[in-house]
Structure formats: C-alpha cells, structure tokens
XYZ file of N, CA and C in Angstrom:
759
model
N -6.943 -6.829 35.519
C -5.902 -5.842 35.243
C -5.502 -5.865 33.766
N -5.301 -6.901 33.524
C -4.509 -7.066 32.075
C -6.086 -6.689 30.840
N -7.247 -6.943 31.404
C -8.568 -6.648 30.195
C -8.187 -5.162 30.418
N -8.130 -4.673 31.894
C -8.289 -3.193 31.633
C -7.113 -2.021 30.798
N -6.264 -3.103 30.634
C -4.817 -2.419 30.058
C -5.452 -2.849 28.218
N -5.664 -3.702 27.912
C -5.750 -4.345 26.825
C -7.308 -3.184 26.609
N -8.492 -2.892 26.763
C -9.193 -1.826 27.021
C -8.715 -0.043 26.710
N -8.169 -0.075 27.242
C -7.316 1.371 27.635
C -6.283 1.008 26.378
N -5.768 0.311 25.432
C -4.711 0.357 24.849
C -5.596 0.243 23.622
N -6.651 -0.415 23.595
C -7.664 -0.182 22.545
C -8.245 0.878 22.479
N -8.526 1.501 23.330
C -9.247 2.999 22.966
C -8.178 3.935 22.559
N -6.867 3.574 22.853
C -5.891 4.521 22.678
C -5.694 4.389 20.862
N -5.664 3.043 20.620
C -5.249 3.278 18.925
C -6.527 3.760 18.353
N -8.152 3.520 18.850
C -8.885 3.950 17.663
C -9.231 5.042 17.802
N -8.442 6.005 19.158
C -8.548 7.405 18.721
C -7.260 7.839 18.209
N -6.158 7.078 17.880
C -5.296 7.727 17.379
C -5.864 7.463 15.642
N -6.772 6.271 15.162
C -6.901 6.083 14.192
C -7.905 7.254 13.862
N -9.379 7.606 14.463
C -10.011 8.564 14.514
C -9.610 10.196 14.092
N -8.670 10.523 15.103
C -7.701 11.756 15.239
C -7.007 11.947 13.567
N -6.378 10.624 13.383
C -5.777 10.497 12.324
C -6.714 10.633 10.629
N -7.614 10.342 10.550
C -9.189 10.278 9.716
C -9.204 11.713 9.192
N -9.718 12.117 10.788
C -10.493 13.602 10.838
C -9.573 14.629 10.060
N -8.144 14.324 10.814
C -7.169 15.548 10.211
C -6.515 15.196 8.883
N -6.209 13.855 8.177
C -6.291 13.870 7.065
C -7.700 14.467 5.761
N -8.764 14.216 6.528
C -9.825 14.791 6.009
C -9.941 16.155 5.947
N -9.713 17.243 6.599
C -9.054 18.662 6.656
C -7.680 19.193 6.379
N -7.044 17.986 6.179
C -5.960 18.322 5.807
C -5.213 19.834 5.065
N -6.220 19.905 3.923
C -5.938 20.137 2.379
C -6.184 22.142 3.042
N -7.304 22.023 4.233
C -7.885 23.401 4.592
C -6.976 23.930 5.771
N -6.387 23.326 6.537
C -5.853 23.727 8.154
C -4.360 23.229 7.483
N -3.970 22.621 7.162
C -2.470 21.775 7.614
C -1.982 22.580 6.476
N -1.736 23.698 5.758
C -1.274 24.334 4.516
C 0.522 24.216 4.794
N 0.809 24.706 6.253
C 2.589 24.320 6.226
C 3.239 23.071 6.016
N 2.315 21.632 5.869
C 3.013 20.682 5.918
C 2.625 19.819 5.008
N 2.766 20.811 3.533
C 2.225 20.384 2.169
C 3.309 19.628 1.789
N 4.723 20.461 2.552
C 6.302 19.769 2.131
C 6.286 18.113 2.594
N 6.005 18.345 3.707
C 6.048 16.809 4.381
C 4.914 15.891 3.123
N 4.315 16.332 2.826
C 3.011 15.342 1.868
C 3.826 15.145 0.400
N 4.591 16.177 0.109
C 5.048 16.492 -1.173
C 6.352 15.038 -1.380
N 7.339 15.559 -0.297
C 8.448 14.588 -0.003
C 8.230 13.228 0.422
N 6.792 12.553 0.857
C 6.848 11.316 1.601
C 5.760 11.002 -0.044
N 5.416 11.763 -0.934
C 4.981 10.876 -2.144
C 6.017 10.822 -3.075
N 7.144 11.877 -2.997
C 7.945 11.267 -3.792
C 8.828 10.306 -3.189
N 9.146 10.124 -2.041
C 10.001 8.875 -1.293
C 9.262 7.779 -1.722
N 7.770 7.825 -1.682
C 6.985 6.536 -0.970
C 6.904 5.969 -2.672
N 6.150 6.998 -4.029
C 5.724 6.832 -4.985
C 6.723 6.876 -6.013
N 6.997 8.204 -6.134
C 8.160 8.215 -7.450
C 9.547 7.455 -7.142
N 9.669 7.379 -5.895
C 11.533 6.400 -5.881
C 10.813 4.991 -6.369
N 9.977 4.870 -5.734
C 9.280 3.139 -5.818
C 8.976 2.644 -7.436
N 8.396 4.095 -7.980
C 8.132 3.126 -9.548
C 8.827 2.418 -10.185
N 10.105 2.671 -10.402
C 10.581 1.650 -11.084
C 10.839 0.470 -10.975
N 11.257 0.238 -9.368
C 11.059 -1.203 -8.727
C 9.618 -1.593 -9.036
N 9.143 -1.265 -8.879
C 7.268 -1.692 -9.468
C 7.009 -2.181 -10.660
N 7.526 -0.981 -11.518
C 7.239 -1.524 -13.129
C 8.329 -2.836 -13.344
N 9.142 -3.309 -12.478
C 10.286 -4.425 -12.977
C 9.810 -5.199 -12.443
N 9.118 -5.125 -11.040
C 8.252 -6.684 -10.629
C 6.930 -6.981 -11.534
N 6.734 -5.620 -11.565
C 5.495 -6.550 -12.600
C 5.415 -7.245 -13.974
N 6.608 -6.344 -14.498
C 6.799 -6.644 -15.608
C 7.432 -8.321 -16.053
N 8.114 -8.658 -15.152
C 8.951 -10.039 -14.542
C 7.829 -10.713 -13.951
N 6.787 -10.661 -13.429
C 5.862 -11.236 -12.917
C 5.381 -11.917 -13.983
N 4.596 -11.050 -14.259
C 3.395 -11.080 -15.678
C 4.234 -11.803 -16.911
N 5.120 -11.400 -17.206
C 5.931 -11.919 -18.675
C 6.133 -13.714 -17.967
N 6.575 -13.984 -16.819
C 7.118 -15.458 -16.483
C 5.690 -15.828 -16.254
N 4.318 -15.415 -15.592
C 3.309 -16.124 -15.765
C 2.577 -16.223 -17.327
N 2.612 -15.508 -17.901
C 2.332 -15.538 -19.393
C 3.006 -16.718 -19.993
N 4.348 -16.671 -20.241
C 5.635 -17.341 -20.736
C 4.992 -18.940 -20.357
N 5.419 -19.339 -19.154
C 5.375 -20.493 -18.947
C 3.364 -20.979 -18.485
N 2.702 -19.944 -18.400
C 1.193 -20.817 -18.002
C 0.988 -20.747 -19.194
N 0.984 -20.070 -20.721
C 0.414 -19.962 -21.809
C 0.799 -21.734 -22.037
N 2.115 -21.769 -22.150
C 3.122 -23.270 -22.742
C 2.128 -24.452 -21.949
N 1.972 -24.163 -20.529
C 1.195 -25.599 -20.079
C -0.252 -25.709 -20.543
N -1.040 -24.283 -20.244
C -2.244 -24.250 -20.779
C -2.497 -24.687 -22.007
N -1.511 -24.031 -22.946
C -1.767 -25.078 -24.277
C -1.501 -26.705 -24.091
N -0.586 -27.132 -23.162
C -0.907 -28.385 -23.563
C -1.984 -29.136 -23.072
N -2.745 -28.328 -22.321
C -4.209 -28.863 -22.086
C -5.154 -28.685 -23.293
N -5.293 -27.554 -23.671
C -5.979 -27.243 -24.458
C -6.958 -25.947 -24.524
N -6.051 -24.907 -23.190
C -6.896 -24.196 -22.577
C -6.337 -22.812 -22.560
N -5.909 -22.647 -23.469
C -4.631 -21.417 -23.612
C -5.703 -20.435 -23.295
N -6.393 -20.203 -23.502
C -7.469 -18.777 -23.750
C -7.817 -18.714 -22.007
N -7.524 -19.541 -21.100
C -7.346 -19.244 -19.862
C -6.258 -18.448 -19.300
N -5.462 -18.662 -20.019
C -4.200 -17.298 -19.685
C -4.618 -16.253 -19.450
N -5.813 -15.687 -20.016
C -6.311 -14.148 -19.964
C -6.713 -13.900 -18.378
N -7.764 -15.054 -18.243
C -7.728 -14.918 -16.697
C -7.001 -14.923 -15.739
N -6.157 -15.796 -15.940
C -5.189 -16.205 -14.949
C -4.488 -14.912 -14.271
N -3.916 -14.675 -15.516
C -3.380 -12.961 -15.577
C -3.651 -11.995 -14.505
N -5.361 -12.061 -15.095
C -5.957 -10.974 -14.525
C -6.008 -11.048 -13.018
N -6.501 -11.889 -13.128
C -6.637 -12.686 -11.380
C -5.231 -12.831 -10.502
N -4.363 -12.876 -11.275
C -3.188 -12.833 -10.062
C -2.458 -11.766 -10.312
N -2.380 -10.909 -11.154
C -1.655 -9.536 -11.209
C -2.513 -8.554 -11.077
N -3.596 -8.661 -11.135
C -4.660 -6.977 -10.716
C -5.387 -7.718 -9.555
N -6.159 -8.633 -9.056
C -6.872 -8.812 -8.099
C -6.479 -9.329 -6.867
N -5.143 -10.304 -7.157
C -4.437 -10.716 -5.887
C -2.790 -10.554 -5.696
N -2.582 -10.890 -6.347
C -0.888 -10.673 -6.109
C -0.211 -9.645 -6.045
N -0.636 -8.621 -6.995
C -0.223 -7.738 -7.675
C -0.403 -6.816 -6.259
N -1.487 -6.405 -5.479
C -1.973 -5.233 -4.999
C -1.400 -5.481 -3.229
N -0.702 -6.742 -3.092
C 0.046 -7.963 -1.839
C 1.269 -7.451 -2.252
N 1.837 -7.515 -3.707
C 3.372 -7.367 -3.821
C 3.638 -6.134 -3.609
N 2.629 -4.991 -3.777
C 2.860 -3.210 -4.297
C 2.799 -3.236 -2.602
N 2.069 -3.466 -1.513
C 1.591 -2.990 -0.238
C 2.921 -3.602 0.394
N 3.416 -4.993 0.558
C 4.621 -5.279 0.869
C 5.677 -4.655 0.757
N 6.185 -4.095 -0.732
C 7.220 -3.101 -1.063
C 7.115 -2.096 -0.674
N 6.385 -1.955 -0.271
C 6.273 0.301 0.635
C 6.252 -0.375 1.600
N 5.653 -1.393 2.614
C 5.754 -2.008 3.398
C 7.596 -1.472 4.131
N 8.374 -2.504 3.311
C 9.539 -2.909 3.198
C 10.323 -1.081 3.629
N 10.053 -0.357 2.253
C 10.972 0.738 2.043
C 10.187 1.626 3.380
N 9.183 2.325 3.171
C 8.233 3.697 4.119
C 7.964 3.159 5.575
N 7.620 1.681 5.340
C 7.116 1.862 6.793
C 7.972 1.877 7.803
N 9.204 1.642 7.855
C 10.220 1.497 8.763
C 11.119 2.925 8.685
N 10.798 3.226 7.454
C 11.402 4.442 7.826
C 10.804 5.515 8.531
N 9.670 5.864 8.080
C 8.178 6.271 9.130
C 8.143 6.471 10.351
N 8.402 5.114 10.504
C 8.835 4.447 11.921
C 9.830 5.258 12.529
N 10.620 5.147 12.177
C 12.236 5.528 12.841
C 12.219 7.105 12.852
N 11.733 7.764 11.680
C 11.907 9.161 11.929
C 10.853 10.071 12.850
N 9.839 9.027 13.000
C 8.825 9.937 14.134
C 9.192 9.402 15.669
N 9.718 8.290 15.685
C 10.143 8.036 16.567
C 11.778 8.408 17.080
N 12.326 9.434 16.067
C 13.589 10.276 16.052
C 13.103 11.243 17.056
N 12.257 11.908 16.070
C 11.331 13.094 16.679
C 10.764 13.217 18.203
N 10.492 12.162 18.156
C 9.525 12.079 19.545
C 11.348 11.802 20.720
N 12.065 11.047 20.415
C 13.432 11.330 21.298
C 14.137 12.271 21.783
N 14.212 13.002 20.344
C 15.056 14.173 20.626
C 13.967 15.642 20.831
N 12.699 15.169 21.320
C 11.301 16.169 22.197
C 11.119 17.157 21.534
N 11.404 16.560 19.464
C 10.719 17.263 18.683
C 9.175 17.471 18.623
N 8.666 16.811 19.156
C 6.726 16.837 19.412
C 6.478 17.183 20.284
N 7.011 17.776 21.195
C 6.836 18.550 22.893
C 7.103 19.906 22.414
N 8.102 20.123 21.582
C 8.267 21.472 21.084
C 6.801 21.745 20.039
N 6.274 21.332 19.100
C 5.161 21.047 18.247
C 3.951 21.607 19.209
N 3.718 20.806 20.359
C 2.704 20.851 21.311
C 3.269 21.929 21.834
N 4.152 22.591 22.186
C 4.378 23.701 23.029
C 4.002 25.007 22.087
N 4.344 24.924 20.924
C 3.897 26.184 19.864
C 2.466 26.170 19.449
N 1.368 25.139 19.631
C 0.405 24.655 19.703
C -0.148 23.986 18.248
N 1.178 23.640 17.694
C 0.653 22.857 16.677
C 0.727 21.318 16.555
N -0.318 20.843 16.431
C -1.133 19.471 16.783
C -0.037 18.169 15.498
N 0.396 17.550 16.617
C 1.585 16.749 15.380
C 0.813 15.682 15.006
N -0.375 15.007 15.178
C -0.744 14.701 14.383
C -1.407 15.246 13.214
N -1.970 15.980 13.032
C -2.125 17.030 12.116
C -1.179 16.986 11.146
N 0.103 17.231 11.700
C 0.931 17.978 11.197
C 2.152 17.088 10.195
N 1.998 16.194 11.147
C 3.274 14.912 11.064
C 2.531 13.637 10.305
N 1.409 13.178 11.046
C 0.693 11.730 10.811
C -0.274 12.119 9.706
N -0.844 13.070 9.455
C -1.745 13.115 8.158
C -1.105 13.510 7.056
N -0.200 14.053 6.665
C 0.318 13.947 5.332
C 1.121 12.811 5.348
N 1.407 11.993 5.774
C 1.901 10.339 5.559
C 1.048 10.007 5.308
N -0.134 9.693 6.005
C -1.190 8.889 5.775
C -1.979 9.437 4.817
N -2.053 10.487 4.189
C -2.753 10.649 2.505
C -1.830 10.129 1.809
N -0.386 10.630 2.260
C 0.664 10.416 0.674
C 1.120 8.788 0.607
N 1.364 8.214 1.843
C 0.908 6.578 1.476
C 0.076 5.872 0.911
N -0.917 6.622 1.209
C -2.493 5.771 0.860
C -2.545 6.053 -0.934
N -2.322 6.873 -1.363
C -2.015 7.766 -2.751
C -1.141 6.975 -3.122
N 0.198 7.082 -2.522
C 1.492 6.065 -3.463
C 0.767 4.638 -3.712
N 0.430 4.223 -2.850
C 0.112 2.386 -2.621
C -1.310 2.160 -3.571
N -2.193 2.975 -4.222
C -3.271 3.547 -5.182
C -2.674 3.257 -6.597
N -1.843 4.378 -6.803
C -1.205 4.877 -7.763
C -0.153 3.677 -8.306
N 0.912 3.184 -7.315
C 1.639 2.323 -7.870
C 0.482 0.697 -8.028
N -0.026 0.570 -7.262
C -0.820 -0.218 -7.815
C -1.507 -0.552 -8.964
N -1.851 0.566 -9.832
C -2.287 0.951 -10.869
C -1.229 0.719 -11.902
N -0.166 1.300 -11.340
C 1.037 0.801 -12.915
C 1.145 -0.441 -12.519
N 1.365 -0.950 -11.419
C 1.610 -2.755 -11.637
C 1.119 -3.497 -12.205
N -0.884 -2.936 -12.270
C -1.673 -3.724 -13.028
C -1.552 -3.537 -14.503
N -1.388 -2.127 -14.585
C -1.258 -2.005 -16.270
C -0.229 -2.798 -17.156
N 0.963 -2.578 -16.462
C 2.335 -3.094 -17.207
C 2.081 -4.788 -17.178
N 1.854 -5.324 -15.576
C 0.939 -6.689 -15.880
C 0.442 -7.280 -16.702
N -0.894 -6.348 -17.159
C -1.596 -6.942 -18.220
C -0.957 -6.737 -19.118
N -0.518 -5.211 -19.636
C -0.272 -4.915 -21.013
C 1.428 -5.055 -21.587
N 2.232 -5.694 -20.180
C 3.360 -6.398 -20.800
C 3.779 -7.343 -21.631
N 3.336 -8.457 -21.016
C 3.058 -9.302 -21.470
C 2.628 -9.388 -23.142
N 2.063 -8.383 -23.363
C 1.549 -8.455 -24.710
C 3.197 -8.149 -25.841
N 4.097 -7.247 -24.905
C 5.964 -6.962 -25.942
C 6.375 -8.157 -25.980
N 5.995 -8.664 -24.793
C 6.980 -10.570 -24.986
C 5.963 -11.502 -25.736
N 4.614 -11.334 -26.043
C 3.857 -11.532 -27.525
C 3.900 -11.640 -28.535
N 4.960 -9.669 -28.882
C 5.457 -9.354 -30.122
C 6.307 -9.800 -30.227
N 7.608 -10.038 -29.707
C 8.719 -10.549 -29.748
C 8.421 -12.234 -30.003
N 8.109 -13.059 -29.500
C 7.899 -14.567 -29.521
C 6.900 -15.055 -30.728
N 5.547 -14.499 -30.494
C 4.488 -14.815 -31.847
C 3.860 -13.469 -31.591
N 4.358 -12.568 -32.766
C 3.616 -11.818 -33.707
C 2.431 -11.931 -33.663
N 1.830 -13.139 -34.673
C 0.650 -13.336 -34.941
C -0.111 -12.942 -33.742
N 0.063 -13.769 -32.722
C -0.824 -13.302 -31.513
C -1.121 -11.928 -31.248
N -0.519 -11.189 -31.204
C -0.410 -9.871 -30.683
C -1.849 -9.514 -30.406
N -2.669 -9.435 -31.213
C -4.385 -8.786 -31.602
C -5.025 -9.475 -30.936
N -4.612 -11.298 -30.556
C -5.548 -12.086 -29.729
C -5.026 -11.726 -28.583
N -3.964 -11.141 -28.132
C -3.760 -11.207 -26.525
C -4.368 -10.135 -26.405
N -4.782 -9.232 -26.618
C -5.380 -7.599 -26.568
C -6.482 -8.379 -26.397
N -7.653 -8.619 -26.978
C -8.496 -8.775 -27.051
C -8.790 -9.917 -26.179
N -7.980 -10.615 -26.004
C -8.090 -11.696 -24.824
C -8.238 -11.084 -23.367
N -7.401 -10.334 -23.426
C -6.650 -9.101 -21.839
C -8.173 -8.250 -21.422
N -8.716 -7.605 -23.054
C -9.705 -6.991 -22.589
C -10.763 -7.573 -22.295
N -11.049 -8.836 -22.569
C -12.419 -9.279 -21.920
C -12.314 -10.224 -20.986
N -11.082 -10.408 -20.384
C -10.921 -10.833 -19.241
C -11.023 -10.638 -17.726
N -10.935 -8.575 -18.485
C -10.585 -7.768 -17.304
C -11.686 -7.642 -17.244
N -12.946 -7.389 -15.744
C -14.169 -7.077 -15.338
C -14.130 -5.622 -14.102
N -15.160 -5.586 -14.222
C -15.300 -4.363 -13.183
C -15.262 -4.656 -11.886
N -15.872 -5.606 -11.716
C -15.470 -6.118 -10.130
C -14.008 -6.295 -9.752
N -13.123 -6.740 -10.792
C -11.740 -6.933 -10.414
C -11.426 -5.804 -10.427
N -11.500 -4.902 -10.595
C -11.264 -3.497 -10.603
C -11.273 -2.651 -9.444
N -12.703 -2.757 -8.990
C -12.903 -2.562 -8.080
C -12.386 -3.445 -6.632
N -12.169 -4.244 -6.817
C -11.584 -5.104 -5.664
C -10.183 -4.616 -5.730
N -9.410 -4.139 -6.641
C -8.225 -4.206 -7.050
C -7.681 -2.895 -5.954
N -8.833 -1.803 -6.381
C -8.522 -0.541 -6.064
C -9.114 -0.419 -4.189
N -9.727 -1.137 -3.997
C -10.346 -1.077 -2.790
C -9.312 -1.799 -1.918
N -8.667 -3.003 -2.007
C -7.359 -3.150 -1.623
C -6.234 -2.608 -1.554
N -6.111 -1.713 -2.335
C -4.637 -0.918 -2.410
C -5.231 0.037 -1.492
N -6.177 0.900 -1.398
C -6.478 2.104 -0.362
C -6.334 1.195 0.844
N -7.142 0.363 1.494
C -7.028 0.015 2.580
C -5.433 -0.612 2.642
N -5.279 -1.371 2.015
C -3.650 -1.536 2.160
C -2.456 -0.141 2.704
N -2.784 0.854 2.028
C -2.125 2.339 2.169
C -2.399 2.890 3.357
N -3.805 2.303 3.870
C -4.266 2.786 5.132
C -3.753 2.256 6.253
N -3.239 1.111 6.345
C -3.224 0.188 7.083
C -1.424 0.309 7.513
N -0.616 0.903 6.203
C 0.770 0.604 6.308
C 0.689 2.084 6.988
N 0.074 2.914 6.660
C 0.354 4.480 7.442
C 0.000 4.721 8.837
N -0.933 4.007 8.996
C -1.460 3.639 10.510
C -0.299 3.258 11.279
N -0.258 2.192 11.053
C 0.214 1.368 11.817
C 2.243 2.127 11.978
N 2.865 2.571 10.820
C 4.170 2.981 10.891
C 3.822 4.041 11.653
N 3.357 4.836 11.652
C 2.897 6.084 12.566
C 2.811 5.973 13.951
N 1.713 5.517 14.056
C 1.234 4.863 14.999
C 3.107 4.502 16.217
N 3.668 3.299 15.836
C 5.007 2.770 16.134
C 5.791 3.638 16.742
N 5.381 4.648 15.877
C 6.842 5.595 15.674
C 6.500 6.602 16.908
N 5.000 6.757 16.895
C 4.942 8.401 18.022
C 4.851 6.893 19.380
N 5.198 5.879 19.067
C 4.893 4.572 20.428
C 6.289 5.106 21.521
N 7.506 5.638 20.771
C 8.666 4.954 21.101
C 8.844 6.124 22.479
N 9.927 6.080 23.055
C 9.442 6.846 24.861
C 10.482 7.974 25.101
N 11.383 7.421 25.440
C 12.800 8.014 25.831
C 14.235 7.542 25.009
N 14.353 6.329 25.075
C 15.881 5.748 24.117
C 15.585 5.772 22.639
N 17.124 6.507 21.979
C 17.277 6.064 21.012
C 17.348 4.297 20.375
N 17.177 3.395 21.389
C 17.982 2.204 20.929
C 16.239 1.744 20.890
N 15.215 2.379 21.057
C 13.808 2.022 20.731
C 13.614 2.263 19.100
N 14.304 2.614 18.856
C 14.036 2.792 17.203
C 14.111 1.750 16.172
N 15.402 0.770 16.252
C 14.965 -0.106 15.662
C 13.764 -1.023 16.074
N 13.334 -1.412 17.275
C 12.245 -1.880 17.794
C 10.883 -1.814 17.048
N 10.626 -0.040 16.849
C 9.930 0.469 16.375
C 9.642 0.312 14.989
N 10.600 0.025 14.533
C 10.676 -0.086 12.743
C 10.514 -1.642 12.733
N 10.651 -2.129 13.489
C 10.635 -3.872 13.106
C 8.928 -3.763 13.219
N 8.478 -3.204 14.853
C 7.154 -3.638 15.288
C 5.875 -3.101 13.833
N 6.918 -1.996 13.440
C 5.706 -1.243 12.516
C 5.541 -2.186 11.427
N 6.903 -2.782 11.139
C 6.700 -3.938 9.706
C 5.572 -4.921 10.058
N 6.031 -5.587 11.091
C 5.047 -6.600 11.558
C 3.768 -6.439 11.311
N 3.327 -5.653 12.089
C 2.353 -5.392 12.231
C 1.486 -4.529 10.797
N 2.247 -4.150 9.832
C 1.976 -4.171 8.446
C 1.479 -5.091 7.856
N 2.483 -6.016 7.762
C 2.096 -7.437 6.958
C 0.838 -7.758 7.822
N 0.810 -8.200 9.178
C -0.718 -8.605 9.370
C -1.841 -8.008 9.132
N -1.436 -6.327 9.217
C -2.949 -6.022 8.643
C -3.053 -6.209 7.435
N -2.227 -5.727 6.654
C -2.031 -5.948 5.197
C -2.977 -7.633 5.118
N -2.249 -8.886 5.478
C -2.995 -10.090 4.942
C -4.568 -9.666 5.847
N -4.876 -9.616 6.736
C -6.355 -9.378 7.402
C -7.104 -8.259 6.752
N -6.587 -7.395 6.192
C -7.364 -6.288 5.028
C -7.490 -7.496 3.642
N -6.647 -7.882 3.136
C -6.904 -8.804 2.137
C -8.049 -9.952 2.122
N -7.771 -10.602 3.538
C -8.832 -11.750 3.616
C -10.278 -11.228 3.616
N -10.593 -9.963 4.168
C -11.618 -9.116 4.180
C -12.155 -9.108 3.213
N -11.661 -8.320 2.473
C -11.872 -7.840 1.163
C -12.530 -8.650 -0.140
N -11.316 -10.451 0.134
C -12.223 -11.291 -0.198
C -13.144 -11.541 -0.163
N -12.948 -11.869 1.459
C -14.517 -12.664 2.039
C -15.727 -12.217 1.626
N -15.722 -10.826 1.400
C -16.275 -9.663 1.790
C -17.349 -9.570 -0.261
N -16.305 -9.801 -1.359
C -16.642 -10.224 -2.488
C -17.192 -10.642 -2.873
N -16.762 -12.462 -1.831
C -17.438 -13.575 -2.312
C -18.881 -13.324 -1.489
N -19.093 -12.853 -0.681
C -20.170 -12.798 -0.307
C -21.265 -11.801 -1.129
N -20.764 -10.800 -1.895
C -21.384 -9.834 -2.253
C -21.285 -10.279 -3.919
C-alpha cells in the first residue's frame, strides 16, 4: 500500500515537473496574459533582492580578502587569496548564499499565495474558463525565479571579486594593479560555468518545489503556513542535493 502511494505520489510530481517544463518552454507564444505575473515575480524575486545581494557579497568578499590576505601572508602565500576568492564567492558559497535568500524571501511567499488561490477556488474558476493554471500561474514563476537566481548570482560574483579590489584602494594602493591581475587569472572557465549551471538549477529547484507546495494545500486556510514552511524545506534540500551534483558531477568530468 504505502510503495503504491509513494508510486502514485511520484508520478504525480514528475508530471507536475514535466507539465511545468513544457509550458514554461511555450510560455513566451501561448501564455501572452500572464506576462504581468512574470513581470511582478522578477521584480519581487530580482530587483527587491539586489541590494541585499550586493551587501552580502560585498561583506563577504571584503572580510575574506581582509583577514585570509593577513594570514596567507604570514605563510607566505598571499597570491593564494586570488583563489580562495574565486572558489568561495563564484563557485561555492556565493551561488548557496544567492539560492538561500530567494529561498528565504519567494519561496514562501509562492507558497502561500497559490495556496491562497487554490482556498478561496481561485483555480477551479481558471479551469472552469479553460485556462490551464499551470500555464498560467506556475510558469511565469518558474522562468522569473530561475532568471532572478541567474542574474543575482552574477552580481554576487562580480561585486565578490571586484570588491574587494575598493578595500585594496583604500588599505594599499600599491596593490590595486596586482589584485586585478591576480582576480583575473584566477578566474577560469570551468568556474564559470559551474557557477552558472548552479544558479539555474538552483532557480529551478526553488520554483518547483514553492509551486509545487502551494497548488499541494486542500481546503483550510490554516494549511498555508504549513505550506510555506514545507516549500522552504524542501528548498534547502534540493538546493544542497543540486549542489552536491553539480560537484560530483565536475570532479568527475
């Protein structure tokens, strides 16, 4: 009983994940009324978020600079800073801290408002006019997440690397030209690519899954917070199991 429920509850998410694919993939051609919904959940998800972004990274990167430059020199190994950098603000940390913070802010809210919807038999009305709410509802989240969690990822890494270089100017001058030139041949294409291939699946994973939660919830309003907790949860784990992937997935390749 319980394989055949656990069965049946698996086929149910990877056609909601499927369903979800297809109509983000047509999106741009069929879904033209619910450009607003795509428009408003990238500026919720992307433009409210930047600035919290550019201040973690910037606070990140400047305190790992600051204090690993000071120990590294007293090894003798300062010119490892470049890596260090790179490696924990564009390839690992950085693209964990950006997916967590939308995590935190979108996915619970996600959560709660489709699972508003689905209470008060806003998606019965949807289905009764014959327009398909996933379509309608779940694919412009799931582009404009996947896009925000891309995009802000991208300024985290930049300000990352290229912060660090104002608290350079400010402290030693002189340096300024060696940290540039340090920054740039530190940075590789593979980290790049790992960088950016994490943040999409990360974006994928937080839109899924809040979605997903939200059309879960049944009849009570008092399922909503439920819903917003279960969607976090279940964020962060895919979130770290997309990460370990991704690794594994590197080192092997």
């Amino acid at each position: 009983m319980k394989a055949r429920l656990f069965i049946e509850g698996l086929r149910y998410v990877m056609g909601f994940i499927g369903r979800t694919v297809v109509s983000s993939f047509f999106f741009f051609k069929k879904e033209k009324a619910a450009f607003k919904i795509l428009i408003m959940q990238l500026y919720f998800t992307f433009v409210q978020a930047l600035p919290l972004t550019v201040i973690m990274s910037l606070g990140l990167s400047s305190a790992i600079y600051l204090f690993g430059y000071t120990f590294l020199l007293s090894l003798g190994q300062a010119s490892l800073i470049y890596s260090l950098l790179v490696i924990v603000v564009m390839r690992e940390l950085g693209p964990l801290l950006v997916a967590f913070m939308v995590t935190a802010r979108s996915a619970t809210a996600i959560a709660i408002e489709l699972g508003g919807m689905v209470v008060s038999h806003q998606i019965e009305s949807y289905i009764s006019v014959g327009v398909d709410p996933v379509g309608h509802l779940v694919a412009p989240r799931f582009i404009a997440v996947t896009i925000s969690v891309f995009i802000l990822n991208l300024y985290f890494s930049l300000v990352g690397i290229f912060g660090p270089m104002v608290v350079s100017l400010i402290f030693s001058p002189d340096n300024t030209y060696g940290y540039l030139s340090g920054i740039l041949g530190a940075v590789s294409v593979s980290t790049i690519v790992t960088s950016c291939i994490k943040s999409i699946l990360f974006g994928m994973v937080i839109a899924l899954s809040s979605t997903y939660y939200g059309f879960n919830v049944e009849r009570a309003s008092t399922e909503l917070p439920i819903a917003g907790i279960n969607a976090v949860g279940k964020c962060i784990a895919g979130i770290i199991l997309a990460d370990v992937f991704v690794i594994v997935l590197s080192l092997i390749l």
